[in-house]
JSON list of C-alpha atoms in Angstrom, two decimals:
[
{"chain": "F", "resi": 1, "resn": "GLY", "atom": "CA", "xyz": [0.08, -0.02, -0.10]},
{"chain": "F", "resi": 2, "resn": "ALA", "atom": "CA", "xyz": [0.85, 3.58, 0.01]},
{"chain": "F", "resi": 3, "resn": "GLY", "atom": "CA", "xyz": [3.49, 4.91, 2.47]},
{"chain": "F", "resi": 4, "resn": "VAL", "atom": "CA", "xyz": [3.70, 8.12, 4.35]},
{"chain": "F", "resi": 5, "resn": "SER", "atom": "CA", "xyz": [3.11, 11.29, 2.28]},
{"chain": "F", "resi": 6, "resn": "GLN", "atom": "CA", "xyz": [3.94, 14.88, 2.63]},
{"chain": "F", "resi": 7, "resn": "SER", "atom": "CA", "xyz": [3.32, 17.81, 0.95]},
{"chain": "F", "resi": 8, "resn": "PRO", "atom": "CA", "xyz": [4.70, 20.20, -0.17]},
{"chain": "F", "resi": 9, "resn": "ARG", "atom": "CA", "xyz": [8.12, 18.47, -0.62]},
{"chain": "F", "resi": 10, "resn": "TYR", "atom": "CA", "xyz": [9.72, 21.95, -0.56]},
{"chain": "F", "resi": 11, "resn": "LYS", "atom": "CA", "xyz": [8.66, 25.02, 0.68]},
{"chain": "F", "resi": 12, "resn": "VAL", "atom": "CA", "xyz": [10.48, 28.39, 0.41]},
{"chain": "F", "resi": 13, "resn": "ALA", "atom": "CA", "xyz": [9.12, 31.26, 2.65]},
{"chain": "F", "resi": 14, "resn": "LYS", "atom": "CA", "xyz": [10.00, 34.60, 3.53]},
{"chain": "F", "resi": 15, "resn": "ARG", "atom": "CA", "xyz": [10.94, 35.49, 7.36]},
{"chain": "F", "resi": 16, "resn": "GLY", "atom": "CA", "xyz": [7.83, 36.25, 9.10]},
{"chain": "F", "resi": 17, "resn": "GLN", "atom": "CA", "xyz": [5.71, 34.20, 6.84]},
{"chain": "F", "resi": 18, "resn": "ASP", "atom": "CA", "xyz": [3.34, 31.50, 8.22]},
{"chain": "F", "resi": 19, "resn": "VAL", "atom": "CA", "xyz": [3.73, 27.86, 6.77]},
{"chain": "F", "resi": 20, "resn": "ALA", "atom": "CA", "xyz": [1.49, 24.66, 6.95]},
{"chain": "F", "resi": 21, "resn": "LEU", "atom": "CA", "xyz": [3.49, 21.09, 6.30]},
{"chain": "F", "resi": 22, "resn": "ARG", "atom": "CA", "xyz": [0.89, 18.29, 5.75]},
{"chain": "F", "resi": 23, "resn": "CYS", "atom": "CA", "xyz": [1.49, 14.90, 6.59]},
{"chain": "F", "resi": 24, "resn": "ASP", "atom": "CA", "xyz": [-0.77, 11.87, 5.33]},
{"chain": "F", "resi": 25, "resn": "PRO", "atom": "CA", "xyz": [0.15, 8.63, 7.49]},
{"chain": "F", "resi": 26, "resn": "ILE", "atom": "CA", "xyz": [-0.20, 5.30, 6.34]},
{"chain": "F", "resi": 27, "resn": "SER", "atom": "CA", "xyz": [-4.25, 4.32, 6.65]},
{"chain": "F", "resi": 28, "resn": "GLY", "atom": "CA", "xyz": [-5.00, 3.03, 9.76]},
{"chain": "F", "resi": 29, "resn": "HIS", "atom": "CA", "xyz": [-1.94, 4.07, 11.86]},
{"chain": "F", "resi": 30, "resn": "VAL", "atom": "CA", "xyz": [-2.53, 5.22, 15.23]},
{"chain": "F", "resi": 31, "resn": "SER", "atom": "CA", "xyz": [0.83, 6.90, 16.03]},
{"chain": "F", "resi": 32, "resn": "LEU", "atom": "CA", "xyz": [1.97, 9.89, 14.06]},
{"chain": "F", "resi": 33, "resn": "PHE", "atom": "CA", "xyz": [5.30, 11.80, 14.61]},
{"chain": "F", "resi": 34, "resn": "TRP", "atom": "CA", "xyz": [6.84, 15.04, 13.59]},
{"chain": "F", "resi": 35, "resn": "TYR", "atom": "CA", "xyz": [10.67, 15.23, 13.49]},
{"chain": "F", "resi": 36, "resn": "GLN", "atom": "CA", "xyz": [12.98, 18.38, 12.33]},
{"chain": "F", "resi": 37, "resn": "GLN", "atom": "CA", "xyz": [16.12, 17.32, 10.47]},
{"chain": "F", "resi": 38, "resn": "ALA", "atom": "CA", "xyz": [18.57, 20.55, 10.57]},
{"chain": "F", "resi": 39, "resn": "LEU", "atom": "CA", "xyz": [21.41, 20.37, 7.91]},
{"chain": "F", "resi": 40, "resn": "GLY", "atom": "CA", "xyz": [24.07, 17.65, 8.79]},
{"chain": "F", "resi": 41, "resn": "GLN", "atom": "CA", "xyz": [22.20, 16.57, 11.96]},
{"chain": "F", "resi": 42, "resn": "GLY", "atom": "CA", "xyz": [20.18, 13.92, 12.81]},
{"chain": "F", "resi": 43, "resn": "PRO", "atom": "CA", "xyz": [16.10, 14.13, 13.03]},
{"chain": "F", "resi": 44, "resn": "GLU", "atom": "CA", "xyz": [15.02, 15.47, 16.43]},
{"chain": "F", "resi": 45, "resn": "PHE", "atom": "CA", "xyz": [11.65, 14.80, 17.77]},
{"chain": "F", "resi": 46, "resn": "LEU", "atom": "CA", "xyz": [8.79, 17.38, 17.78]},
{"chain": "F", "resi": 47, "resn": "THR", "atom": "CA", "xyz": [5.66, 16.07, 18.70]},
{"chain": "F", "resi": 48, "resn": "TYR", "atom": "CA", "xyz": [3.49, 12.92, 18.91]},
{"chain": "F", "resi": 49, "resn": "PHE", "atom": "CA", "xyz": [-0.06, 11.88, 18.38]},
{"chain": "F", "resi": 50, "resn": "GLN", "atom": "CA", "xyz": [-2.19, 8.93, 19.12]},
{"chain": "F", "resi": 51, "resn": "ASN", "atom": "CA", "xyz": [-5.18, 9.05, 17.11]},
{"chain": "F", "resi": 52, "resn": "GLU", "atom": "CA", "xyz": [-6.24, 12.68, 17.44]},
{"chain": "F", "resi": 53, "resn": "ALA", "atom": "CA", "xyz": [-4.67, 13.14, 20.86]},
{"chain": "F", "resi": 54, "resn": "GLN", "atom": "CA", "xyz": [-1.24, 15.00, 20.99]},
{"chain": "F", "resi": 55, "resn": "LEU", "atom": "CA", "xyz": [0.16, 13.50, 23.67]},
{"chain": "F", "resi": 56, "resn": "ASP", "atom": "CA", "xyz": [3.75, 14.70, 23.67]},
{"chain": "F", "resi": 57, "resn": "LYS", "atom": "CA", "xyz": [4.73, 18.17, 22.43]},
{"chain": "F", "resi": 58, "resn": "SER", "atom": "CA", "xyz": [7.77, 18.37, 24.28]},
{"chain": "F", "resi": 59, "resn": "GLY", "atom": "CA", "xyz": [9.95, 18.88, 21.34]},
{"chain": "F", "resi": 60, "resn": "LEU", "atom": "CA", "xyz": [8.49, 21.81, 19.66]},
{"chain": "F", "resi": 61, "resn": "PRO", "atom": "CA", "xyz": [11.18, 24.51, 19.91]},
{"chain": "F", "resi": 62, "resn": "SER", "atom": "CA", "xyz": [9.04, 27.49, 20.57]},
{"chain": "F", "resi": 63, "resn": "ASP", "atom": "CA", "xyz": [5.12, 28.52, 20.72]},
{"chain": "F", "resi": 64, "resn": "ARG", "atom": "CA", "xyz": [5.19, 29.53, 17.16]},
{"chain": "F", "resi": 65, "resn": "PHE", "atom": "CA", "xyz": [5.31, 25.69, 16.31]},
{"chain": "F", "resi": 66, "resn": "PHE", "atom": "CA", "xyz": [1.94, 23.83, 16.36]},
{"chain": "F", "resi": 67, "resn": "ALA", "atom": "CA", "xyz": [0.42, 20.73, 15.08]},
{"chain": "F", "resi": 68, "resn": "GLU", "atom": "CA", "xyz": [-2.66, 19.05, 15.01]},
{"chain": "F", "resi": 69, "resn": "ARG", "atom": "CA", "xyz": [-4.21, 16.02, 14.14]},
{"chain": "F", "resi": 70, "resn": "PRO", "atom": "CA", "xyz": [-8.13, 16.71, 14.30]},
{"chain": "F", "resi": 71, "resn": "GLU", "atom": "CA", "xyz": [-9.77, 13.40, 12.53]},
{"chain": "F", "resi": 72, "resn": "GLY", "atom": "CA", "xyz": [-6.82, 11.21, 13.93]},
{"chain": "F", "resi": 73, "resn": "SER", "atom": "CA", "xyz": [-5.35, 10.64, 10.37]},
{"chain": "F", "resi": 74, "resn": "VAL", "atom": "CA", "xyz": [-3.82, 13.85, 8.20]},
{"chain": "F", "resi": 75, "resn": "SER", "atom": "CA", "xyz": [-1.92, 16.15, 10.32]},
{"chain": "F", "resi": 76, "resn": "THR", "atom": "CA", "xyz": [-0.51, 19.49, 9.93]},
{"chain": "F", "resi": 77, "resn": "LEU", "atom": "CA", "xyz": [2.38, 21.01, 11.23]},
{"chain": "F", "resi": 78, "resn": "LYS", "atom": "CA", "xyz": [2.06, 24.99, 11.49]},
{"chain": "F", "resi": 79, "resn": "ILE", "atom": "CA", "xyz": [5.08, 27.30, 11.96]},
{"chain": "F", "resi": 80, "resn": "GLN", "atom": "CA", "xyz": [4.07, 30.88, 12.66]},
{"chain": "F", "resi": 81, "resn": "ARG", "atom": "CA", "xyz": [6.37, 34.10, 11.73]},
{"chain": "F", "resi": 82, "resn": "THR", "atom": "CA", "xyz": [9.31, 31.83, 10.35]},
{"chain": "F", "resi": 83, "resn": "GLN", "atom": "CA", "xyz": [12.51, 32.71, 11.12]},
{"chain": "F", "resi": 84, "resn": "GLN", "atom": "CA", "xyz": [15.76, 31.46, 9.36]},
{"chain": "F", "resi": 85, "resn": "GLU", "atom": "CA", "xyz": [16.79, 29.24, 12.14]},
{"chain": "F", "resi": 86, "resn": "ASP", "atom": "CA", "xyz": [13.44, 27.26, 11.06]},
{"chain": "F", "resi": 87, "resn": "SER", "atom": "CA", "xyz": [15.17, 26.06, 8.05]},
{"chain": "F", "resi": 88, "resn": "ALA", "atom": "CA", "xyz": [15.18, 22.32, 8.05]},
{"chain": "F", "resi": 89, "resn": "VAL", "atom": "CA", "xyz": [13.93, 19.13, 6.75]},
{"chain": "F", "resi": 90, "resn": "TYR", "atom": "CA", "xyz": [10.55, 18.27, 8.58]},
{"chain": "F", "resi": 91, "resn": "LEU", "atom": "CA", "xyz": [10.00, 14.64, 8.78]},
{"chain": "F", "resi": 92, "resn": "CYS", "atom": "CA", "xyz": [6.77, 12.68, 9.36]},
{"chain": "F", "resi": 93, "resn": "ALA", "atom": "CA", "xyz": [6.32, 9.25, 10.74]},
{"chain": "F", "resi": 94, "resn": "SER", "atom": "CA", "xyz": [3.50, 6.84, 11.52]},
{"chain": "F", "resi": 95, "resn": "SER", "atom": "CA", "xyz": [3.05, 3.80, 13.30]},
{"chain": "F", "resi": 96, "resn": "LEU", "atom": "CA", "xyz": [0.51, 1.11, 13.32]},
{"chain": "F", "resi": 97, "resn": "VAL", "atom": "CA", "xyz": [0.44, 0.79, 17.27]},
{"chain": "F", "resi": 98, "resn": "PRO", "atom": "CA", "xyz": [1.34, 2.92, 20.12]},
{"chain": "F", "resi": 99, "resn": "PRO", "atom": "CA", "xyz": [5.02, 3.20, 21.14]},
{"chain": "F", "resi": 100, "resn": "GLY", "atom": "CA", "xyz": [4.17, 0.79, 24.17]},
{"chain": "F", "resi": 101, "resn": "LEU", "atom": "CA", "xyz": [3.65, -2.31, 21.59]},
{"chain": "F", "resi": 102, "resn": "ARG", "atom": "CA", "xyz": [6.81, -1.73, 19.48]},
{"chain": "F", "resi": 103, "resn": "GLY", "atom": "CA", "xyz": [5.30, -0.10, 16.51]},
{"chain": "F", "resi": 104, "resn": "THR", "atom": "CA", "xyz": [7.86, 0.64, 13.88]},
{"chain": "F", "resi": 105, "resn": "GLN", "atom": "CA", "xyz": [7.99, 4.08, 12.48]},
{"chain": "F", "resi": 106, "resn": "TYR", "atom": "CA", "xyz": [7.54, 4.71, 8.86]},
{"chain": "F", "resi": 107, "resn": "PHE", "atom": "CA", "xyz": [8.70, 8.12, 7.33]},
{"chain": "F", "resi": 108, "resn": "GLY", "atom": "CA", "xyz": [7.72, 9.93, 4.81]},
{"chain": "F", "resi": 109, "resn": "PRO", "atom": "CA", "xyz": [9.87, 11.82, 2.08]},
{"chain": "F", "resi": 110, "resn": "GLY", "atom": "CA", "xyz": [9.95, 14.88, 4.41]},
{"chain": "F", "resi": 111, "resn": "THR", "atom": "CA", "xyz": [9.23, 18.75, 3.62]},
{"chain": "F", "resi": 112, "resn": "ARG", "atom": "CA", "xyz": [12.59, 20.92, 3.18]},
{"chain": "F", "resi": 113, "resn": "LEU", "atom": "CA", "xyz": [11.81, 24.24, 4.21]},
{"chain": "F", "resi": 114, "resn": "LEU", "atom": "CA", "xyz": [13.93, 27.29, 3.58]},
{"chain": "F", "resi": 115, "resn": "VAL", "atom": "CA", "xyz": [13.55, 30.54, 5.25]},
{"chain": "F", "resi": 116, "resn": "LEU", "atom": "CA", "xyz": [14.96, 33.54, 3.55]},
{"chain": "Y", "resi": 1, "resn": "ALA", "atom": "CA", "xyz": [16.88, 10.64, 28.74]},
{"chain": "Y", "resi": 2, "resn": "GLN", "atom": "CA", "xyz": [18.69, 9.07, 25.74]},
{"chain": "Y", "resi": 3, "resn": "SER", "atom": "CA", "xyz": [21.48, 10.12, 23.52]},
{"chain": "Y", "resi": 4, "resn": "VAL", "atom": "CA", "xyz": [23.35, 8.72, 20.54]},
{"chain": "Y", "resi": 5, "resn": "THR", "atom": "CA", "xyz": [26.94, 9.04, 19.28]},
{"chain": "Y", "resi": 6, "resn": "GLN", "atom": "CA", "xyz": [27.67, 8.12, 15.85]},
{"chain": "Y", "resi": 7, "resn": "LEU", "atom": "CA", "xyz": [31.64, 8.94, 15.90]},
{"chain": "Y", "resi": 8, "resn": "ASP", "atom": "CA", "xyz": [32.17, 8.61, 12.27]},
{"chain": "Y", "resi": 9, "resn": "SER", "atom": "CA", "xyz": [30.50, 11.51, 10.16]},
{"chain": "Y", "resi": 10, "resn": "GLN", "atom": "CA", "xyz": [31.95, 9.83, 6.86]},
{"chain": "Y", "resi": 11, "resn": "VAL", "atom": "CA", "xyz": [33.34, 6.58, 6.11]},
{"chain": "Y", "resi": 12, "resn": "PRO", "atom": "CA", "xyz": [34.69, 5.64, 2.65]},
{"chain": "Y", "resi": 13, "resn": "VAL", "atom": "CA", "xyz": [35.27, 2.16, 1.57]},
{"chain": "Y", "resi": 14, "resn": "PHE", "atom": "CA", "xyz": [36.02, 0.35, -1.34]},
{"chain": "Y", "resi": 15, "resn": "GLU", "atom": "CA", "xyz": [33.43, -1.94, -3.06]},
{"chain": "Y", "resi": 16, "resn": "GLU", "atom": "CA", "xyz": [33.46, -5.71, -1.79]},
{"chain": "Y", "resi": 17, "resn": "ALA", "atom": "CA", "xyz": [35.26, -4.51, 1.31]},
{"chain": "Y", "resi": 18, "resn": "PRO", "atom": "CA", "xyz": [34.01, -4.94, 4.84]},
{"chain": "Y", "resi": 19, "resn": "VAL", "atom": "CA", "xyz": [32.48, -2.11, 6.86]},
{"chain": "Y", "resi": 20, "resn": "GLU", "atom": "CA", "xyz": [31.49, -1.11, 10.37]},
{"chain": "Y", "resi": 21, "resn": "LEU", "atom": "CA", "xyz": [29.58, 1.87, 11.29]},
{"chain": "Y", "resi": 22, "resn": "ARG", "atom": "CA", "xyz": [29.76, 2.52, 14.90]},
{"chain": "Y", "resi": 23, "resn": "CYS", "atom": "CA", "xyz": [27.04, 3.37, 17.29]},
{"chain": "Y", "resi": 24, "resn": "ASN", "atom": "CA", "xyz": [26.98, 3.99, 21.12]},
{"chain": "Y", "resi": 25, "resn": "TYR", "atom": "CA", "xyz": [24.14, 5.24, 23.15]},
{"chain": "Y", "resi": 26, "resn": "SER", "atom": "CA", "xyz": [23.43, 6.57, 26.45]},
{"chain": "Y", "resi": 27, "resn": "SER", "atom": "CA", "xyz": [20.27, 5.72, 28.56]},
{"chain": "Y", "resi": 28, "resn": "SER", "atom": "CA", "xyz": [19.18, 5.30, 32.21]},
{"chain": "Y", "resi": 29, "resn": "VAL", "atom": "CA", "xyz": [16.36, 3.02, 31.06]},
{"chain": "Y", "resi": 30, "resn": "SER", "atom": "CA", "xyz": [16.10, -0.29, 29.08]},
{"chain": "Y", "resi": 31, "resn": "VAL", "atom": "CA", "xyz": [16.20, 0.45, 25.07]},
{"chain": "Y", "resi": 32, "resn": "TYR", "atom": "CA", "xyz": [14.92, -0.53, 21.76]},
{"chain": "Y", "resi": 33, "resn": "LEU", "atom": "CA", "xyz": [17.78, 0.27, 18.93]},
{"chain": "Y", "resi": 34, "resn": "PHE", "atom": "CA", "xyz": [17.44, 0.83, 15.30]},
{"chain": "Y", "resi": 35, "resn": "TRP", "atom": "CA", "xyz": [19.43, 1.47, 12.11]},
{"chain": "Y", "resi": 36, "resn": "TYR", "atom": "CA", "xyz": [17.59, 3.60, 9.39]},
{"chain": "Y", "resi": 37, "resn": "VAL", "atom": "CA", "xyz": [19.22, 4.15, 6.04]},
{"chain": "Y", "resi": 38, "resn": "GLN", "atom": "CA", "xyz": [18.50, 7.41, 3.87]},
{"chain": "Y", "resi": 39, "resn": "TYR", "atom": "CA", "xyz": [19.44, 6.92, -0.12]},
{"chain": "Y", "resi": 40, "resn": "PRO", "atom": "CA", "xyz": [19.98, 10.04, -1.86]},
{"chain": "Y", "resi": 41, "resn": "ASN", "atom": "CA", "xyz": [16.66, 11.90, -2.40]},
{"chain": "Y", "resi": 42, "resn": "GLN", "atom": "CA", "xyz": [14.85, 9.53, -0.44]},
{"chain": "Y", "resi": 43, "resn": "GLY", "atom": "CA", "xyz": [13.14, 9.26, 3.07]},
{"chain": "Y", "resi": 44, "resn": "LEU", "atom": "CA", "xyz": [14.39, 7.16, 5.74]},
{"chain": "Y", "resi": 45, "resn": "GLN", "atom": "CA", "xyz": [13.84, 3.40, 5.84]},
{"chain": "Y", "resi": 46, "resn": "LEU", "atom": "CA", "xyz": [14.52, 1.08, 8.31]},
{"chain": "Y", "resi": 47, "resn": "LEU", "atom": "CA", "xyz": [17.17, -1.19, 8.13]},
{"chain": "Y", "resi": 48, "resn": "LEU", "atom": "CA", "xyz": [17.09, -3.35, 11.15]},
{"chain": "Y", "resi": 49, "resn": "LYS", "atom": "CA", "xyz": [15.67, -3.25, 14.96]},
{"chain": "Y", "resi": 50, "resn": "TYR", "atom": "CA", "xyz": [16.80, -4.80, 18.24]},
{"chain": "Y", "resi": 51, "resn": "LEU", "atom": "CA", "xyz": [13.53, -5.14, 20.61]},
{"chain": "Y", "resi": 52, "resn": "SER", "atom": "CA", "xyz": [14.41, -8.28, 22.53]},
{"chain": "Y", "resi": 53, "resn": "GLY", "atom": "CA", "xyz": [15.84, -11.61, 22.04]},
{"chain": "Y", "resi": 54, "resn": "SER", "atom": "CA", "xyz": [18.95, -12.44, 20.31]},
{"chain": "Y", "resi": 55, "resn": "THR", "atom": "CA", "xyz": [21.50, -9.75, 20.39]},
{"chain": "Y", "resi": 56, "resn": "LEU", "atom": "CA", "xyz": [22.63, -10.36, 16.56]},
{"chain": "Y", "resi": 57, "resn": "VAL", "atom": "CA", "xyz": [20.04, -8.79, 14.24]},
{"chain": "Y", "resi": 58, "resn": "GLU", "atom": "CA", "xyz": [20.25, -9.03, 10.35]},
{"chain": "Y", "resi": 59, "resn": "SER", "atom": "CA", "xyz": [18.57, -6.95, 7.44]},
{"chain": "Y", "resi": 60, "resn": "ILE", "atom": "CA", "xyz": [17.57, -8.55, 4.25]},
{"chain": "Y", "resi": 61, "resn": "ASN", "atom": "CA", "xyz": [20.55, -6.70, 2.38]},
{"chain": "Y", "resi": 62, "resn": "GLY", "atom": "CA", "xyz": [23.18, -8.45, 4.33]},
{"chain": "Y", "resi": 63, "resn": "PHE", "atom": "CA", "xyz": [23.68, -5.77, 7.13]},
{"chain": "Y", "resi": 64, "resn": "GLU", "atom": "CA", "xyz": [23.94, -6.93, 10.74]},
{"chain": "Y", "resi": 65, "resn": "ALA", "atom": "CA", "xyz": [24.24, -5.58, 14.10]},
{"chain": "Y", "resi": 66, "resn": "GLU", "atom": "CA", "xyz": [24.97, -6.64, 17.55]},
{"chain": "Y", "resi": 67, "resn": "PHE", "atom": "CA", "xyz": [23.52, -5.42, 20.67]},
{"chain": "Y", "resi": 68, "resn": "ASN", "atom": "CA", "xyz": [26.18, -5.25, 23.35]},
{"chain": "Y", "resi": 69, "resn": "LYS", "atom": "CA", "xyz": [24.60, -4.08, 26.62]},
{"chain": "Y", "resi": 70, "resn": "SER", "atom": "CA", "xyz": [27.90, -3.72, 28.55]},
{"chain": "Y", "resi": 71, "resn": "GLN", "atom": "CA", "xyz": [29.32, -1.59, 25.96]},
{"chain": "Y", "resi": 72, "resn": "THR", "atom": "CA", "xyz": [25.91, 0.32, 25.30]},
{"chain": "Y", "resi": 73, "resn": "SER", "atom": "CA", "xyz": [26.84, -0.31, 21.48]},
{"chain": "Y", "resi": 74, "resn": "PHE", "atom": "CA", "xyz": [24.94, -1.24, 18.54]},
{"chain": "Y", "resi": 75, "resn": "HIS", "atom": "CA", "xyz": [27.27, -1.45, 15.57]},
{"chain": "Y", "resi": 76, "resn": "LEU", "atom": "CA", "xyz": [26.50, -1.86, 12.08]},
{"chain": "Y", "resi": 77, "resn": "ARG", "atom": "CA", "xyz": [28.59, -4.31, 10.03]},
{"chain": "Y", "resi": 78, "resn": "LYS", "atom": "CA", "xyz": [28.39, -5.84, 6.75]},
{"chain": "Y", "resi": 79, "resn": "PRO", "atom": "CA", "xyz": [31.28, -8.31, 5.30]},
{"chain": "Y", "resi": 80, "resn": "SER", "atom": "CA", "xyz": [31.34, -7.08, 1.80]},
{"chain": "Y", "resi": 81, "resn": "VAL", "atom": "CA", "xyz": [29.53, -3.53, 0.43]},
{"chain": "Y", "resi": 82, "resn": "HIS", "atom": "CA", "xyz": [28.22, -2.91, -2.86]},
{"chain": "Y", "resi": 83, "resn": "ILE", "atom": "CA", "xyz": [28.12, 0.55, -4.82]},
{"chain": "Y", "resi": 84, "resn": "SER", "atom": "CA", "xyz": [24.34, 0.78, -3.91]},
{"chain": "Y", "resi": 85, "resn": "ASP", "atom": "CA", "xyz": [25.08, 0.75, -0.35]},
{"chain": "Y", "resi": 86, "resn": "THR", "atom": "CA", "xyz": [26.47, 4.25, -0.54]},
{"chain": "Y", "resi": 87, "resn": "ALA", "atom": "CA", "xyz": [24.01, 6.29, 1.69]},
{"chain": "Y", "resi": 88, "resn": "GLU", "atom": "CA", "xyz": [23.60, 7.96, 4.93]},
{"chain": "Y", "resi": 89, "resn": "TYR", "atom": "CA", "xyz": [22.97, 5.86, 7.97]},
{"chain": "Y", "resi": 90, "resn": "PHE", "atom": "CA", "xyz": [21.32, 6.77, 11.29]},
{"chain": "Y", "resi": 91, "resn": "CYS", "atom": "CA", "xyz": [21.33, 4.96, 14.52]},
{"chain": "Y", "resi": 92, "resn": "ALA", "atom": "CA", "xyz": [18.37, 5.45, 16.92]},
{"chain": "Y", "resi": 93, "resn": "VAL", "atom": "CA", "xyz": [17.21, 4.53, 20.23]},
{"chain": "Y", "resi": 94, "resn": "SER", "atom": "CA", "xyz": [13.76, 4.45, 22.08]},
{"chain": "Y", "resi": 95, "resn": "GLY", "atom": "CA", "xyz": [13.57, 4.24, 25.61]},
{"chain": "Y", "resi": 96, "resn": "VAL", "atom": "CA", "xyz": [11.28, 1.32, 26.86]},
{"chain": "Y", "resi": 97, "resn": "ASN", "atom": "CA", "xyz": [10.28, 2.50, 30.02]},
{"chain": "Y", "resi": 98, "resn": "TYR", "atom": "CA", "xyz": [8.76, 6.03, 28.68]},
{"chain": "Y", "resi": 99, "resn": "GLY", "atom": "CA", "xyz": [5.35, 5.98, 30.65]},
{"chain": "Y", "resi": 100, "resn": "GLY", "atom": "CA", "xyz": [3.38, 4.97, 27.73]},
{"chain": "Y", "resi": 101, "resn": "SER", "atom": "CA", "xyz": [3.21, 8.10, 25.75]},
{"chain": "Y", "resi": 102, "resn": "GLN", "atom": "CA", "xyz": [5.97, 8.59, 24.08]},
{"chain": "Y", "resi": 103, "resn": "GLY", "atom": "CA", "xyz": [8.41, 6.42, 22.22]},
{"chain": "Y", "resi": 104, "resn": "ASN", "atom": "CA", "xyz": [9.64, 8.97, 19.96]},
{"chain": "Y", "resi": 105, "resn": "LEU", "atom": "CA", "xyz": [13.16, 8.10, 18.49]},
{"chain": "Y", "resi": 106, "resn": "ILE", "atom": "CA", "xyz": [16.64, 9.73, 19.47]},
{"chain": "Y", "resi": 107, "resn": "PHE", "atom": "CA", "xyz": [18.76, 9.80, 16.38]},
{"chain": "Y", "resi": 108, "resn": "GLY", "atom": "CA", "xyz": [22.76, 9.98, 15.99]},
{"chain": "Y", "resi": 109, "resn": "LYS", "atom": "CA", "xyz": [23.87, 12.45, 13.49]},
{"chain": "Y", "resi": 110, "resn": "GLY", "atom": "CA", "xyz": [24.36, 9.97, 10.93]},
{"chain": "Y", "resi": 111, "resn": "THR", "atom": "CA", "xyz": [27.29, 8.37, 9.01]},
{"chain": "Y", "resi": 112, "resn": "LYS", "atom": "CA", "xyz": [27.63, 8.88, 5.20]},
{"chain": "Y", "resi": 113, "resn": "LEU", "atom": "CA", "xyz": [28.65, 5.57, 3.77]},
{"chain": "Y", "resi": 114, "resn": "SER", "atom": "CA", "xyz": [30.74, 6.14, 0.45]},
{"chain": "Y", "resi": 115, "resn": "VAL", "atom": "CA", "xyz": [31.24, 2.81, -1.29]},
{"chain": "Y", "resi": 116, "resn": "LYS", "atom": "CA", "xyz": [33.82, 3.32, -4.38]},
{"chain": "Y", "resi": 117, "resn": "PRO", "atom": "CA", "xyz": [34.52, 1.05, -7.32]}
]
């Protein structure tokens, strides 16, 4: 079946602009994660959803970052008033079961955000 | 909290030579361990994982990794690499006792494997 998809694949934003990044997880997957991957670094955790509930947002770097998953499937990561340091690849991953049941995380291709 | 160290940022190797990509972790709780691979212009793909049981785990394309609890390591090895193995490899851990609401992966900075003819 289809894997995790993300859109747009590339986004160029002017500093101060708001952006919205979309993630379509694998159908039926309960868990959804967002990660941020800066250039030359490994991915870093941002937030986690179990169905529509956002159970962990400890990795969000500032209150300019907001994520939602209102119907327990598609998720949107929104960044308000973008700054240059927000430039990174944003990865979405989904898992069939909650983390406690050892679900494997499947990653999307990422959205590469460049803030000018 | 957990952390992952991949000591080698780049590993050049000739085709058909053996390779080892090193990964060490630190954690105050038991962990699950993973290796992900990222081919050029593609997303992260799970290569192999250790959850429990046998400490030696294998992938379908000839890679293997061994969980060594005493050395807190999970090094990735392949006895003979191919050009097609050129990619970036990420080691990751997930804490087992995280309270049931997390399970997010903690990644190393990655190792770029470059296989030359």
